[in-house]
Coordinates of C-alpha atoms in Angstrom, one line a residue:
Chain M
M1 CA 0.0 0.0 0.0
P2 CA 1.7 3.2 -1.1
I3 CA 2.4 5.9 1.5
D4 CA 0.1 8.9 1.4
P5 CA 2.4 11.9 1.0
R6 CA 0.3 13.9 3.4
K7 CA 1.1 11.4 6.1
V8 CA 4.8 11.7 5.7
L9 CA 6.4 13.9 8.4
R10 CA 9.3 16.1 7.3
L11 CA 11.6 16.2 10.4
N12 CA 14.5 18.7 10.2
V13 CA 17.2 18.1 12.8
P14 CA 20.2 20.4 12.2
Q15 CA 22.0 18.6 15.1
W16 CA 25.8 19.0 15.3
Q17 CA 26.5 17.8 18.9
G18 CA 26.4 14.1 18.0
G19 CA 29.4 14.7 15.7
D20 CA 30.8 17.5 17.8
R21 CA 31.2 19.6 14.7
P22 CA 29.2 22.9 14.5
A23 CA 29.3 22.8 10.7
Y24 CA 26.7 20.0 10.8
R25 CA 24.1 22.6 11.9
I26 CA 24.6 24.7 8.8
G27 CA 24.7 21.7 6.7
G28 CA 21.4 20.5 8.2
R29 CA 19.7 23.8 7.7
V30 CA 21.0 24.0 4.1
L31 CA 19.8 20.4 3.4
A32 CA 16.3 21.3 4.7
A33 CA 16.3 24.4 2.5
L34 CA 17.3 22.6 -0.7
A35 CA 15.1 19.6 -0.3
P36 CA 11.9 19.3 -2.3
D37 CA 9.0 21.0 -0.5
A38 CA 7.2 18.7 2.0
Q39 CA 3.7 17.6 1.1
G40 CA 2.8 16.7 4.6
P41 CA 3.5 18.2 8.0
E42 CA 7.0 19.7 8.7
E43 CA 8.7 20.1 12.1
T44 CA 12.1 21.5 12.9
V45 CA 13.8 20.4 16.2
P46 CA 15.4 23.4 17.8
V47 CA 19.2 23.0 17.9
P48 CA 21.2 25.7 19.6
A49 CA 24.1 27.0 17.6
E50 CA 27.6 26.5 19.0
T51 CA 28.5 29.3 21.4
G52 CA 32.1 28.5 22.2
A53 CA 31.0 27.2 25.6
E54 CA 32.4 23.9 26.8
R55 CA 30.8 20.8 25.4
P56 CA 30.7 18.6 28.5
L57 CA 31.7 15.0 28.5
E58 CA 29.1 12.9 30.5
Q59 CA 29.3 9.2 30.8
G60 CA 31.8 9.2 27.9
I61 CA 29.5 11.1 25.5
L62 CA 30.1 14.7 24.4
S63 CA 27.1 17.1 24.7
R64 CA 25.0 14.2 26.1
G65 CA 22.5 16.7 27.7
A66 CA 21.8 18.5 24.4
L67 CA 21.4 15.1 22.6
L68 CA 18.9 14.0 25.2
R69 CA 16.9 17.2 24.8
Q70 CA 16.9 16.9 21.0
V71 CA 15.8 13.2 21.1
D72 CA 12.9 14.3 23.4
A73 CA 11.9 17.1 21.1
A74 CA 12.1 14.9 18.0
L75 CA 9.9 12.2 19.6
S76 CA 7.4 14.8 20.7
A77 CA 7.2 16.2 17.2
I78 CA 6.8 12.7 15.7
D79 CA 4.2 11.7 18.2
R80 CA 2.2 14.9 17.6
H81 CA 1.6 13.8 14.0
A82 CA 1.7 10.0 14.3
P83 CA 2.9 9.8 10.7
E84 CA 3.0 6.8 8.4
A85 CA 6.5 7.7 7.4
I86 CA 9.3 10.1 8.2
V87 CA 11.8 12.0 6.2
T88 CA 14.6 13.1 8.5
L89 CA 17.1 15.7 7.4
G90 CA 20.2 15.9 9.6
G91 CA 22.5 16.9 11.0
D92 CA 24.8 14.2 12.2
C93 CA 23.9 10.5 12.1
H94 CA 22.5 10.5 15.6
V95 CA 19.4 12.3 14.3
D96 CA 18.0 9.0 13.1
F97 CA 17.6 7.6 16.6
A98 CA 14.2 9.1 17.3
P99 CA 12.6 8.3 13.9
I100 CA 13.6 4.7 14.0
V101 CA 12.5 4.4 17.7
Y102 CA 9.0 5.4 16.4
L103 CA 9.1 3.3 13.3
S104 CA 10.2 0.2 15.2
E105 CA 7.4 0.6 17.6
K106 CA 4.8 1.2 14.9
Y107 CA 5.9 -1.5 12.4
G108 CA 7.6 -4.1 14.7
D109 CA 9.0 -7.1 12.9
D110 CA 7.6 -5.9 9.6
L111 CA 10.4 -3.2 9.5
A112 CA 13.8 -3.6 7.9
V113 CA 16.5 -1.1 8.3
L114 CA 18.9 -0.3 5.4
W115 CA 22.0 1.4 6.8
V116 CA 23.5 3.1 3.8
D117 CA 26.8 4.3 5.2
A118 CA 30.5 3.8 4.8
H119 CA 30.7 3.3 8.6
P120 CA 28.7 0.9 10.9
D121 CA 27.8 3.4 13.7
I122 CA 27.9 0.7 16.4
Q123 CA 30.7 2.0 18.5
G124 CA 30.3 2.9 22.2
P125 CA 31.8 5.4 24.6
A126 CA 34.8 3.1 25.0
Q127 CA 35.6 3.7 21.3
T128 CA 34.5 7.3 20.7
S129 CA 32.8 10.1 22.6
S130 CA 30.8 11.2 19.6
A131 CA 27.3 9.7 19.7
H132 CA 26.8 9.8 16.0
A133 CA 29.0 6.7 15.8
H134 CA 26.8 4.9 18.5
V135 CA 23.4 5.3 17.0
L136 CA 22.8 2.0 15.4
A137 CA 24.0 0.2 18.5
M138 CA 21.7 2.3 20.7
L139 CA 18.8 1.3 18.4
M140 CA 19.6 -2.3 19.1
G141 CA 19.4 -1.6 22.8
E142 CA 23.2 -1.4 23.4
G143 CA 25.3 1.5 24.6
D144 CA 24.4 4.4 26.9
K145 CA 21.2 3.5 28.7
G146 CA 20.1 7.1 29.4
L147 CA 20.6 8.3 25.9
S148 CA 18.6 5.3 24.6
S149 CA 16.0 5.3 27.3
A150 CA 13.3 6.3 24.8
L151 CA 13.8 3.1 22.9
R152 CA 10.6 1.2 22.9
R153 CA 11.3 -1.8 20.8
P154 CA 14.9 -2.6 20.0
I155 CA 15.9 -3.3 16.4
K156 CA 17.1 -7.0 16.1
P157 CA 20.3 -7.5 14.2
Q158 CA 18.5 -9.6 11.7
Q159 CA 16.4 -6.6 10.7
I160 CA 19.5 -4.7 9.5
L161 CA 21.3 -4.6 6.2
Y162 CA 24.5 -2.5 5.7
V163 CA 24.6 -1.1 2.2
G164 CA 27.9 0.4 1.0
L165 CA 29.8 -0.4 4.2
T166 CA 33.6 -0.3 3.7
E167 CA 36.5 -1.4 5.9
T168 CA 35.6 -1.9 9.6
S169 CA 37.9 -1.9 12.6
P170 CA 38.5 -5.1 14.5
F171 CA 36.0 -4.0 17.2
E172 CA 33.4 -3.2 14.5
T173 CA 34.1 -6.3 12.5
G174 CA 33.6 -8.5 15.7
F175 CA 30.4 -6.7 16.7
I176 CA 28.8 -7.1 13.3
R177 CA 29.9 -10.8 13.0
D178 CA 28.9 -11.7 16.5
R179 CA 25.4 -10.4 16.0
G180 CA 25.1 -11.7 12.4
I181 CA 24.3 -8.4 10.8
A182 CA 24.3 -8.7 7.0
R183 CA 26.7 -6.4 5.1
L184 CA 27.2 -5.4 1.5
S185 CA 30.2 -3.5 0.4
P186 CA 30.2 -1.2 -2.7
E187 CA 32.0 -4.1 -4.5
D188 CA 29.4 -6.7 -3.3
L189 CA 26.7 -4.4 -4.8
E190 CA 28.3 -4.2 -8.2
G191 CA 26.3 -1.0 -8.9
S192 CA 23.0 -2.9 -8.8
P193 CA 20.1 -3.1 -6.4
V194 CA 19.8 -6.9 -6.9
K195 CA 21.4 -8.1 -3.7
V196 CA 19.6 -5.5 -1.6
L197 CA 16.3 -6.6 -3.1
E198 CA 17.1 -10.3 -2.4
W199 CA 17.9 -9.5 1.2
V200 CA 14.6 -7.4 1.6
R201 CA 12.6 -10.3 0.1
A202 CA 14.3 -12.9 2.3
S203 CA 13.7 -10.7 5.3
G204 CA 9.9 -10.8 4.8
A205 CA 9.7 -7.1 5.8
R206 CA 7.1 -5.0 4.1
K207 CA 8.3 -1.7 5.6
V208 CA 11.8 -0.3 5.2
A209 CA 13.6 2.5 7.0
V210 CA 16.6 3.9 5.1
H211 CA 19.5 5.6 6.8
F212 CA 21.5 7.5 4.2
D213 CA 24.8 9.0 5.5
V214 CA 26.2 10.9 2.6
D215 CA 29.7 9.8 3.5
V216 CA 28.8 6.5 1.8
L217 CA 29.4 8.5 -1.4
D218 CA 32.8 8.6 -3.1
P219 CA 34.5 11.8 -2.0
S220 CA 36.4 12.1 -5.3
R221 CA 32.9 12.8 -6.8
Y222 CA 31.1 14.8 -4.1
G223 CA 32.4 17.9 -2.4
F224 CA 29.9 17.9 0.5
V225 CA 31.4 15.2 2.7
L226 CA 33.5 15.5 5.8
F227 CA 36.7 14.6 4.0
H228 CA 36.7 17.8 2.0
Q229 CA 36.9 20.0 5.1
P230 CA 39.1 22.9 4.0
G231 CA 42.3 23.9 5.7
L232 CA 43.4 20.5 6.8
P233 CA 46.9 19.1 6.0
P234 CA 47.1 16.6 3.2
G235 CA 46.5 13.1 4.5
A236 CA 44.5 14.2 7.5
W237 CA 41.8 11.7 6.8
D238 CA 44.0 8.9 5.4
E239 CA 43.1 6.5 8.3
V240 CA 39.4 6.9 8.0
P241 CA 37.5 4.6 5.5
K242 CA 35.8 6.5 2.8
G243 CA 32.7 5.8 0.7
R244 CA 32.8 4.4 -2.8
M245 CA 29.2 4.8 -4.0
T246 CA 27.5 7.3 -6.3
L247 CA 24.3 9.2 -5.7
D248 CA 22.8 7.4 -8.7
E249 CA 23.5 4.0 -7.3
V250 CA 21.9 4.9 -4.0
A251 CA 18.9 6.4 -5.8
R252 CA 18.5 3.2 -7.9
I253 CA 18.6 1.0 -4.8
L254 CA 16.0 3.1 -3.0
T255 CA 13.7 3.2 -6.1
A256 CA 14.0 -0.6 -6.5
V257 CA 13.3 -1.2 -2.7
D258 CA 10.3 1.1 -2.8
A259 CA 8.8 -0.9 -5.6
E260 CA 9.2 -4.1 -3.5
A261 CA 8.2 -2.7 -0.1
D262 CA 7.1 0.6 1.5
I263 CA 9.9 2.9 2.4
V264 CA 8.6 4.5 5.6
G265 CA 11.8 6.2 6.8
L266 CA 14.5 8.1 5.0
A267 CA 17.1 10.0 6.9
I268 CA 19.8 11.9 5.1
T269 CA 22.7 12.8 7.3
E270 CA 26.2 14.4 7.6
Y271 CA 25.8 16.8 4.6
L272 CA 28.6 19.3 4.8
P273 CA 28.5 21.8 1.9
W274 CA 31.8 23.5 2.6
D275 CA 31.3 26.4 0.2
A276 CA 28.1 27.4 1.9
I277 CA 29.6 26.9 5.4
G278 CA 32.5 29.2 4.3
L279 CA 30.0 31.8 3.1
S280 CA 28.1 31.6 6.3
R281 CA 31.3 32.5 8.2
S282 CA 32.0 35.4 5.8
L283 CA 28.5 36.7 6.2
S284 CA 29.0 36.8 10.0
A285 CA 31.5 39.6 9.5
L286 CA 29.0 41.9 7.7
P287 CA 27.1 44.7 9.4
L288 CA 23.5 43.9 10.3
L289 CA 24.1 40.2 9.6
G290 CA 27.0 39.6 11.9
T291 CA 26.6 38.9 15.6
K292 CA 29.6 41.0 16.6
Chain B
M1 CA 23.3 55.8 16.8
P2 CA 23.9 52.1 16.3
I3 CA 21.0 50.0 15.2
D4 CA 19.5 47.7 17.9
P5 CA 19.8 44.2 16.6
R6 CA 16.4 43.4 17.9
K7 CA 14.9 46.0 15.6
V8 CA 16.5 44.5 12.5
L9 CA 13.9 42.6 10.4
R10 CA 15.2 39.5 8.7
L11 CA 13.2 39.2 5.5
N12 CA 13.6 36.1 3.4
V13 CA 12.4 36.3 -0.2
P14 CA 13.3 33.3 -2.2
Q15 CA 11.9 34.9 -5.3
W16 CA 12.7 33.5 -8.7
Q17 CA 10.2 35.1 -11.0
G18 CA 12.0 38.4 -11.3
G19 CA 14.9 36.6 -12.9
D20 CA 12.7 34.0 -14.6
R21 CA 15.0 31.3 -13.2
P22 CA 13.5 28.8 -10.7
A23 CA 17.0 28.1 -9.3
Y24 CA 16.9 31.5 -7.5
R25 CA 14.2 30.0 -5.2
I26 CA 16.6 27.2 -4.0
G27 CA 19.4 29.7 -3.8
G28 CA 17.3 32.0 -1.7
R29 CA 16.2 29.3 0.7
V30 CA 19.8 28.1 1.0
L31 CA 21.1 31.6 1.7
A32 CA 18.5 32.1 4.4
A33 CA 19.5 28.7 5.9
L34 CA 23.2 29.5 6.0
A35 CA 23.0 33.1 7.2
P36 CA 23.8 33.8 10.8
D37 CA 20.8 33.5 13.1
A38 CA 18.5 36.6 13.1
Q39 CA 18.5 38.4 16.5
G40 CA 15.3 40.2 15.7
P41 CA 12.0 39.2 14.0
E42 CA 12.2 37.0 10.9
E43 CA 9.6 36.8 8.1
T44 CA 9.6 34.7 4.9
V45 CA 7.6 35.8 1.9
P46 CA 5.7 32.9 0.4
V47 CA 7.1 32.2 -3.1
P48 CA 5.5 29.4 -5.0
A49 CA 7.8 26.9 -6.6
E50 CA 8.0 26.7 -10.4
T51 CA 5.3 24.3 -11.6
G52 CA 6.1 24.1 -15.3
A53 CA 3.0 26.3 -16.0
E54 CA 3.4 29.2 -18.4
R55 CA 4.9 32.4 -17.0
P56 CA 2.7 35.0 -18.4
L57 CA 4.1 38.2 -20.0
E58 CA 2.0 41.2 -19.0
Q59 CA 2.9 44.7 -20.0
G60 CA 6.3 43.4 -21.1
I61 CA 7.1 41.8 -17.7
L62 CA 7.3 38.1 -17.0
S63 CA 5.3 36.8 -14.0
R64 CA 4.2 40.3 -13.2
G65 CA 1.2 39.1 -11.2
A66 CA 3.4 36.9 -8.9
L67 CA 5.9 39.8 -8.5
L68 CA 3.0 42.1 -7.5
R69 CA 1.8 39.6 -4.9
Q70 CA 5.3 39.1 -3.5
V71 CA 5.8 42.9 -3.2
D72 CA 2.5 43.2 -1.3
A73 CA 3.5 40.3 1.0
A74 CA 6.9 41.8 1.7
L75 CA 5.5 45.3 2.4
S76 CA 2.9 43.8 4.8
A77 CA 5.6 41.8 6.6
I78 CA 7.8 44.9 6.9
D79 CA 5.0 47.2 8.1
R80 CA 4.0 44.6 10.7
H81 CA 7.3 45.1 12.4
A82 CA 8.1 48.7 11.6
P83 CA 11.8 47.8 11.8
E84 CA 14.8 50.2 12.1
A85 CA 16.7 48.2 9.5
I86 CA 16.1 45.3 7.2
V87 CA 18.3 42.4 6.1
T88 CA 16.8 40.9 2.9
L89 CA 17.9 37.6 1.6
G90 CA 16.9 36.9 -2.0
G91 CA 16.1 35.6 -4.5
D92 CA 16.6 37.7 -7.5
C93 CA 17.5 41.4 -7.4
H94 CA 13.9 42.6 -7.5
V95 CA 13.5 41.5 -3.9
D96 CA 15.0 44.7 -2.8
F97 CA 12.1 46.8 -4.1
A98 CA 9.9 46.5 -1.0
P99 CA 12.6 47.1 1.6
I100 CA 13.9 50.2 -0.1
V101 CA 10.3 51.5 -0.6
Y102 CA 10.0 51.3 3.2
L103 CA 13.5 52.7 4.1
S104 CA 13.0 55.6 1.7
E105 CA 9.7 56.6 3.3
K106 CA 11.2 56.2 6.8
Y107 CA 14.5 58.0 6.3
G108 CA 13.8 60.3 3.4
D109 CA 16.7 62.4 2.2
D110 CA 18.8 61.0 5.1
L111 CA 19.1 57.7 3.1
A112 CA 21.8 56.8 0.7
V113 CA 21.7 53.7 -1.5
L114 CA 24.8 51.7 -2.4
W115 CA 24.1 49.5 -5.3
V116 CA 26.9 46.9 -5.2
D117 CA 26.4 45.1 -8.4
A118 CA 28.1 44.4 -11.7
H119 CA 24.9 45.6 -13.5
P120 CA 22.9 48.8 -13.0
D121 CA 19.4 47.3 -12.9
I122 CA 17.8 50.3 -14.6
Q123 CA 16.4 48.7 -17.7
G124 CA 12.7 48.7 -18.6
P125 CA 10.3 46.4 -20.4
A126 CA 11.7 47.7 -23.7
Q127 CA 15.1 46.3 -22.8
T128 CA 14.2 43.1 -21.0
S129 CA 11.1 41.3 -19.7
S130 CA 12.9 40.2 -16.5
A131 CA 12.0 42.7 -13.7
H132 CA 15.2 42.0 -11.7
A133 CA 17.0 44.3 -14.2
H134 CA 14.3 47.0 -13.7
V135 CA 14.3 47.4 -9.9
L136 CA 16.5 50.4 -9.4
A137 CA 14.7 52.3 -12.1
M138 CA 11.4 51.4 -10.4
L139 CA 12.7 52.7 -7.1
M140 CA 13.4 56.0 -8.8
G141 CA 9.8 56.1 -10.0
E142 CA 10.4 55.0 -13.6
G143 CA 9.2 51.9 -15.4
D144 CA 6.1 49.8 -14.9
K145 CA 3.6 52.0 -12.9
G146 CA 1.6 49.0 -11.6
L147 CA 4.6 47.1 -10.3
S148 CA 6.0 50.2 -8.6
S149 CA 2.6 51.5 -7.4
A150 CA 3.7 50.8 -3.8
L151 CA 6.5 53.4 -4.1
R152 CA 5.9 56.1 -1.5
R153 CA 8.9 58.3 -1.9
P154 CA 11.1 57.8 -5.0
I155 CA 14.8 57.6 -4.6
K156 CA 16.6 60.5 -6.2
P157 CA 19.5 59.8 -8.5
Q158 CA 21.8 61.8 -6.2
Q159 CA 21.0 59.3 -3.4
I160 CA 22.6 56.4 -5.3
L161 CA 26.2 55.2 -5.7
Y162 CA 27.1 52.3 -7.9
V163 CA 29.8 50.2 -6.4
G164 CA 31.6 47.7 -8.5
L165 CA 29.6 48.5 -11.6
T166 CA 31.3 47.2 -14.8
E167 CA 30.6 47.8 -18.5
T168 CA 27.2 49.2 -19.3
S169 CA 25.2 49.1 -22.5
P170 CA 24.6 52.4 -24.5
F171 CA 21.1 52.5 -23.0
E172 CA 22.4 52.0 -19.5
T173 CA 25.3 54.4 -19.9
G174 CA 22.9 57.1 -21.2
F175 CA 20.4 56.5 -18.4
I176 CA 23.1 56.8 -15.7
R177 CA 24.8 59.8 -17.2
D178 CA 21.5 61.7 -17.9
R179 CA 20.4 61.4 -14.3
G180 CA 23.9 62.0 -12.9
I181 CA 24.2 58.8 -10.9
A182 CA 27.6 58.3 -9.4
R183 CA 29.4 55.1 -10.4
L184 CA 32.6 53.4 -9.2
S185 CA 34.0 50.5 -11.1
P186 CA 36.2 47.8 -9.4
E187 CA 39.2 49.7 -10.9
D188 CA 38.0 53.0 -9.5
L189 CA 37.8 51.4 -6.1
E190 CA 41.3 50.1 -6.1
G191 CA 40.4 47.5 -3.5
S192 CA 39.7 50.3 -0.9
P193 CA 36.6 51.8 0.8
V194 CA 38.1 55.3 0.5
K195 CA 36.1 56.6 -2.5
V196 CA 32.9 55.1 -1.2
L197 CA 33.4 56.8 2.1
E198 CA 34.1 60.1 0.4
W199 CA 30.9 59.8 -1.5
V200 CA 28.9 58.9 1.6
R201 CA 30.4 61.9 3.5
A202 CA 29.7 64.2 0.6
S203 CA 26.1 63.0 0.4
G204 CA 25.4 64.0 4.0
A205 CA 23.3 60.8 4.4
R206 CA 23.3 59.3 7.9
K207 CA 21.5 56.1 6.8
V208 CA 22.7 53.7 4.1
A209 CA 20.9 50.9 2.3
V210 CA 23.2 48.4 0.6
H211 CA 22.1 46.2 -2.3
F212 CA 24.6 43.4 -2.7
D213 CA 24.1 41.4 -5.8
V214 CA 26.7 38.6 -5.6
D215 CA 27.3 38.8 -9.3
V216 CA 29.5 41.8 -8.5
L217 CA 32.0 39.1 -7.4
D218 CA 34.6 37.7 -9.7
P219 CA 33.3 34.4 -11.1
S220 CA 36.8 33.0 -11.3
R221 CA 36.8 33.1 -7.5
Y222 CA 33.2 32.2 -6.6
G223 CA 31.2 29.3 -7.9
F224 CA 27.8 30.5 -6.7
V225 CA 27.1 33.1 -9.5
L226 CA 24.9 32.8 -12.5
F227 CA 27.9 32.4 -14.9
H228 CA 28.7 29.0 -13.4
Q229 CA 25.4 27.4 -14.4
P230 CA 26.3 23.8 -15.4
G231 CA 25.6 22.3 -18.7
L232 CA 25.9 25.4 -20.9
P233 CA 28.1 25.6 -24.0
P234 CA 31.5 27.4 -23.5
G235 CA 31.1 31.1 -24.1
A236 CA 27.4 31.2 -23.4
W237 CA 27.9 34.2 -21.1
D238 CA 30.6 35.9 -23.1
E239 CA 28.4 38.9 -23.9
V240 CA 27.4 39.6 -20.3
P241 CA 29.6 41.8 -18.1
K242 CA 30.9 40.0 -15.1
G243 CA 31.9 41.2 -11.6
R244 CA 35.5 41.7 -10.6
M245 CA 35.3 42.2 -6.9
T246 CA 36.1 39.9 -3.9
L247 CA 33.9 39.2 -0.9
D248 CA 36.7 40.7 1.3
E249 CA 36.6 43.9 -0.6
V250 CA 32.8 44.2 -0.3
A251 CA 33.0 43.3 3.4
R252 CA 35.7 46.0 4.0
I253 CA 33.5 48.6 2.2
L254 CA 30.5 47.7 4.3
T255 CA 32.4 47.8 7.5
A256 CA 33.9 51.1 6.7
V257 CA 30.6 52.6 5.7
D258 CA 29.0 51.2 8.9
A259 CA 31.6 53.1 11.0
E260 CA 30.6 56.3 9.2
A261 CA 26.8 56.0 9.0
D262 CA 24.2 53.5 10.0
I263 CA 23.6 50.7 7.5
V264 CA 19.8 50.2 7.7
G265 CA 19.4 48.0 4.7
L266 CA 21.4 45.0 3.4
A267 CA 20.0 42.9 0.6
I268 CA 21.9 39.9 -0.7
T269 CA 20.7 38.7 -4.0
E270 CA 21.1 36.3 -6.9
Y271 CA 23.0 33.6 -4.9
L272 CA 23.1 30.4 -7.0
P273 CA 24.9 27.6 -5.2
W274 CA 24.9 25.2 -8.2
D275 CA 26.0 22.1 -6.3
A276 CA 23.1 22.5 -3.8
I277 CA 20.7 23.2 -6.7
G278 CA 22.0 20.0 -8.4
L279 CA 21.5 18.0 -5.2
S280 CA 18.0 19.4 -4.9
R281 CA 17.2 17.9 -8.3
S282 CA 18.7 14.6 -7.4
L283 CA 16.7 14.4 -4.2
S284 CA 13.5 14.9 -6.1
A285 CA 14.0 11.5 -7.6
L286 CA 14.1 9.7 -4.2
P287 CA 11.2 7.9 -2.6
L288 CA 9.3 9.9 0.1
L289 CA 11.2 13.0 -0.8
G290 CA 10.3 13.2 -4.5
T291 CA 7.2 14.7 -5.8
K292 CA 6.6 12.1 -8.5

């Protein structure tokens, strides 16, 4: 049954604290601005701008209080509309916590989660203090109990397929293997939706939530990913695995999946349009516009 | 007397019809998203997206009805707040009509207008059907009477200084000369605010409205101007004069002027972030986000 566009909630969450990088806020605002107009309700979670104040580390997580408040605000916004589906425009990857909490409760075992990302997002405070790398673990009921206390029905590992996942660390590789989460690298996909469709069919799920972190895309083709941050020394990101997909490949997979099942969640995250971010900083110096 | 930031109206006008180019709408929305947060009231003029419907030519002006409605909406928004100053984020150049109508009535002969633009914007329907190239003439009380019927106190030619103006057509050159409007080319400026400050001092004005069309910037340095539209044959814009300034030069001029007088208007127009515009089109093809 196709989703009624008027029952799709557009949820804008220009959150930066989960990645501890203020530029995600501008990226999130720009992404919401350039996205096609919503045909159903639209909500924007208030996200304070970075102020230069300290970002406290609590229980191993940076800005944990702000993240908790933003999860609460997102869930309230979602519950207000009780949508059939949610388009979430981040912000950092952690913005997909609240939408999938809602979709998991609503659709239960009928839901599959496609995590379209170069990175698995299943670390914990022992690995990194940035919650955007914890979010899928939290959705499975692991990690910080407080930050995931809103979780109503944990996602089972068998409900998850990684799409475009690249090289993982020993910790990540073990986590994924131990729980039996399916993974498809860009090379496994061979530019085709076929293996994703086979997995969706085999899963029996009729509803699909898609997490689309733009860092799954090949940075040699797209300027709006983290790895193009200006002003860094050459090689600054050499140790971090990078995406190897194209936007067309992702679009073909989503279109094929949508023909097979109902896509009920689409989160786009970690968009960093560096030219716009640079212009934002330049405008801050102008009379009337600047805050000085 | 410095302007109270809480009495500065932020006016977002993602208008595209004055330039007859739907991409201005996305550019305007993105510009509003990346701008520093407003500290006073904020209003957004509703601008319908392009629908593929015909854009009627009335009295020599494309989409004249839509422009009239948007001028009315902008003036209503301004009058609602009775601000001391207005930051206008376009959209095409025509978005600066309503703000300057208001500022001219409020400040009268105490207002100077700095038109920071590669182009003079004083054409009429006989020269072009795109009203964004008419706007300064309309503010002087010339051109389409209906579209400028809201004008309360016309700007006198002596109140205007062109900053960064490049080569003008015979019609434009004659118009500017006949009315005695002052003009400074990028070469006249020599990268310094001095000549602008001299003009402002000589004018006696204590309030300044700045129109900043980003096409005053050198396209070899900035990707977000019209001349970088993708997919055009080489040389497509060879006949159109291009800007030769830098963002730093414009910022230095504005900062120097603001130390000498009160900047009470700042409109930024014709921002075309082509990468974001391209991504917008790509997202339109995705399930849940697309409008198909």
